[in-house]
Amino acid sequence: MSKKTDLGVLVDGLRRDRRRGPHAGHRAYADTAWSVHGAAEEMVERGEAGEAVRQLRKAVDRGTRALM
């Protein structure tokens, strides 16, 4: 699996199920968010910033929705 795909998979993990309790899964969600950060940082260092930006925009949207 390529790093680009890894970041996409991690970003997909930032979806929240609203049917669960408001505090369910917070630790796992935070761990996934930190993993997204690390994967994006590696992509930027490799010169793949354009793809990282696209994935990070999705990550911010999903994080915002999760906080609402």
Tab-separated table of C-alpha atoms in Angstrom:
chain	number	residue	atom	x	y	z
A	1	MET	CA	0.000	0.000	0.000
A	2	SER	CA	1.388	3.399	-0.917
A	3	LYS	CA	1.703	6.244	1.558
A	4	LYS	CA	-0.861	8.231	-0.423
A	5	THR	CA	-3.383	5.438	0.088
A	6	ASP	CA	-2.399	5.149	3.747
A	7	LEU	CA	-3.288	8.794	4.329
A	8	GLY	CA	-6.609	8.330	2.548
A	9	VAL	CA	-7.426	5.311	4.706
A	10	LEU	CA	-6.521	7.232	7.849
A	11	VAL	CA	-8.676	10.188	6.799
A	12	ASP	CA	-11.572	7.796	6.177
A	13	GLY	CA	-11.142	6.687	9.791
A	14	LEU	CA	-12.094	10.187	10.932
A	15	ARG	CA	-15.782	9.576	10.299
A	16	ARG	CA	-17.968	9.534	13.401
A	17	ASP	CA	-21.131	7.556	13.928
A	18	ARG	CA	-23.646	9.969	15.433
A	19	ARG	CA	-25.711	7.079	16.789
A	20	ARG	CA	-22.988	6.291	19.316
A	21	GLY	CA	-22.734	8.173	22.583
A	22	PRO	CA	-21.088	11.609	22.535
A	23	HIS	CA	-17.962	10.316	24.298
A	24	ALA	CA	-17.646	6.902	22.646
A	25	GLY	CA	-14.406	6.346	20.821
A	26	HIS	CA	-12.705	9.646	21.660
A	27	ARG	CA	-9.291	8.068	22.331
A	28	ALA	CA	-9.355	6.087	19.066
A	29	TYR	CA	-10.457	9.190	17.162
A	30	ALA	CA	-7.650	11.285	18.629
A	31	ASP	CA	-5.112	8.555	17.844
A	32	THR	CA	-6.309	8.459	14.231
A	33	ALA	CA	-6.069	12.249	13.976
A	34	TRP	CA	-2.441	12.132	15.183
A	35	SER	CA	-1.715	9.360	12.665
A	36	VAL	CA	-3.146	11.556	9.900
A	37	HIS	CA	-0.826	14.331	11.031
A	38	GLY	CA	2.229	12.063	10.913
A	39	ALA	CA	1.377	10.572	7.515
A	40	ALA	CA	0.744	14.026	6.032
A	41	GLU	CA	4.021	15.314	7.434
A	42	GLU	CA	5.883	12.423	5.781
A	43	MET	CA	4.163	13.161	2.454
A	44	VAL	CA	5.184	16.819	2.621
A	45	GLU	CA	8.778	15.836	3.348
A	46	ARG	CA	8.731	13.548	0.290
A	47	GLY	CA	7.471	16.402	-1.892
A	48	GLU	CA	3.874	15.196	-2.196
A	49	ALA	CA	2.334	18.257	-0.580
A	50	GLY	CA	-0.382	18.629	-3.224
A	51	GLU	CA	-1.932	15.262	-2.425
A	52	ALA	CA	-1.474	15.813	1.303
A	53	VAL	CA	-3.414	19.101	1.084
A	54	ARG	CA	-6.348	17.384	-0.643
A	55	GLN	CA	-6.509	14.704	2.026
A	56	LEU	CA	-6.066	17.195	4.870
A	57	ARG	CA	-8.996	19.271	3.613
A	58	LYS	CA	-11.169	16.174	3.941
A	59	ALA	CA	-9.702	15.515	7.386
A	60	VAL	CA	-10.546	19.029	8.593
A	61	ASP	CA	-14.104	18.734	7.258
A	62	ARG	CA	-14.584	15.406	9.029
A	63	GLY	CA	-13.062	16.699	12.248
A	64	THR	CA	-15.325	19.738	12.173
A	65	ARG	CA	-18.392	17.570	11.620
A	66	ALA	CA	-17.372	15.302	14.480
A	67	LEU	CA	-17.152	18.280	16.821
A	68	MET	CA	-20.563	19.635	15.879
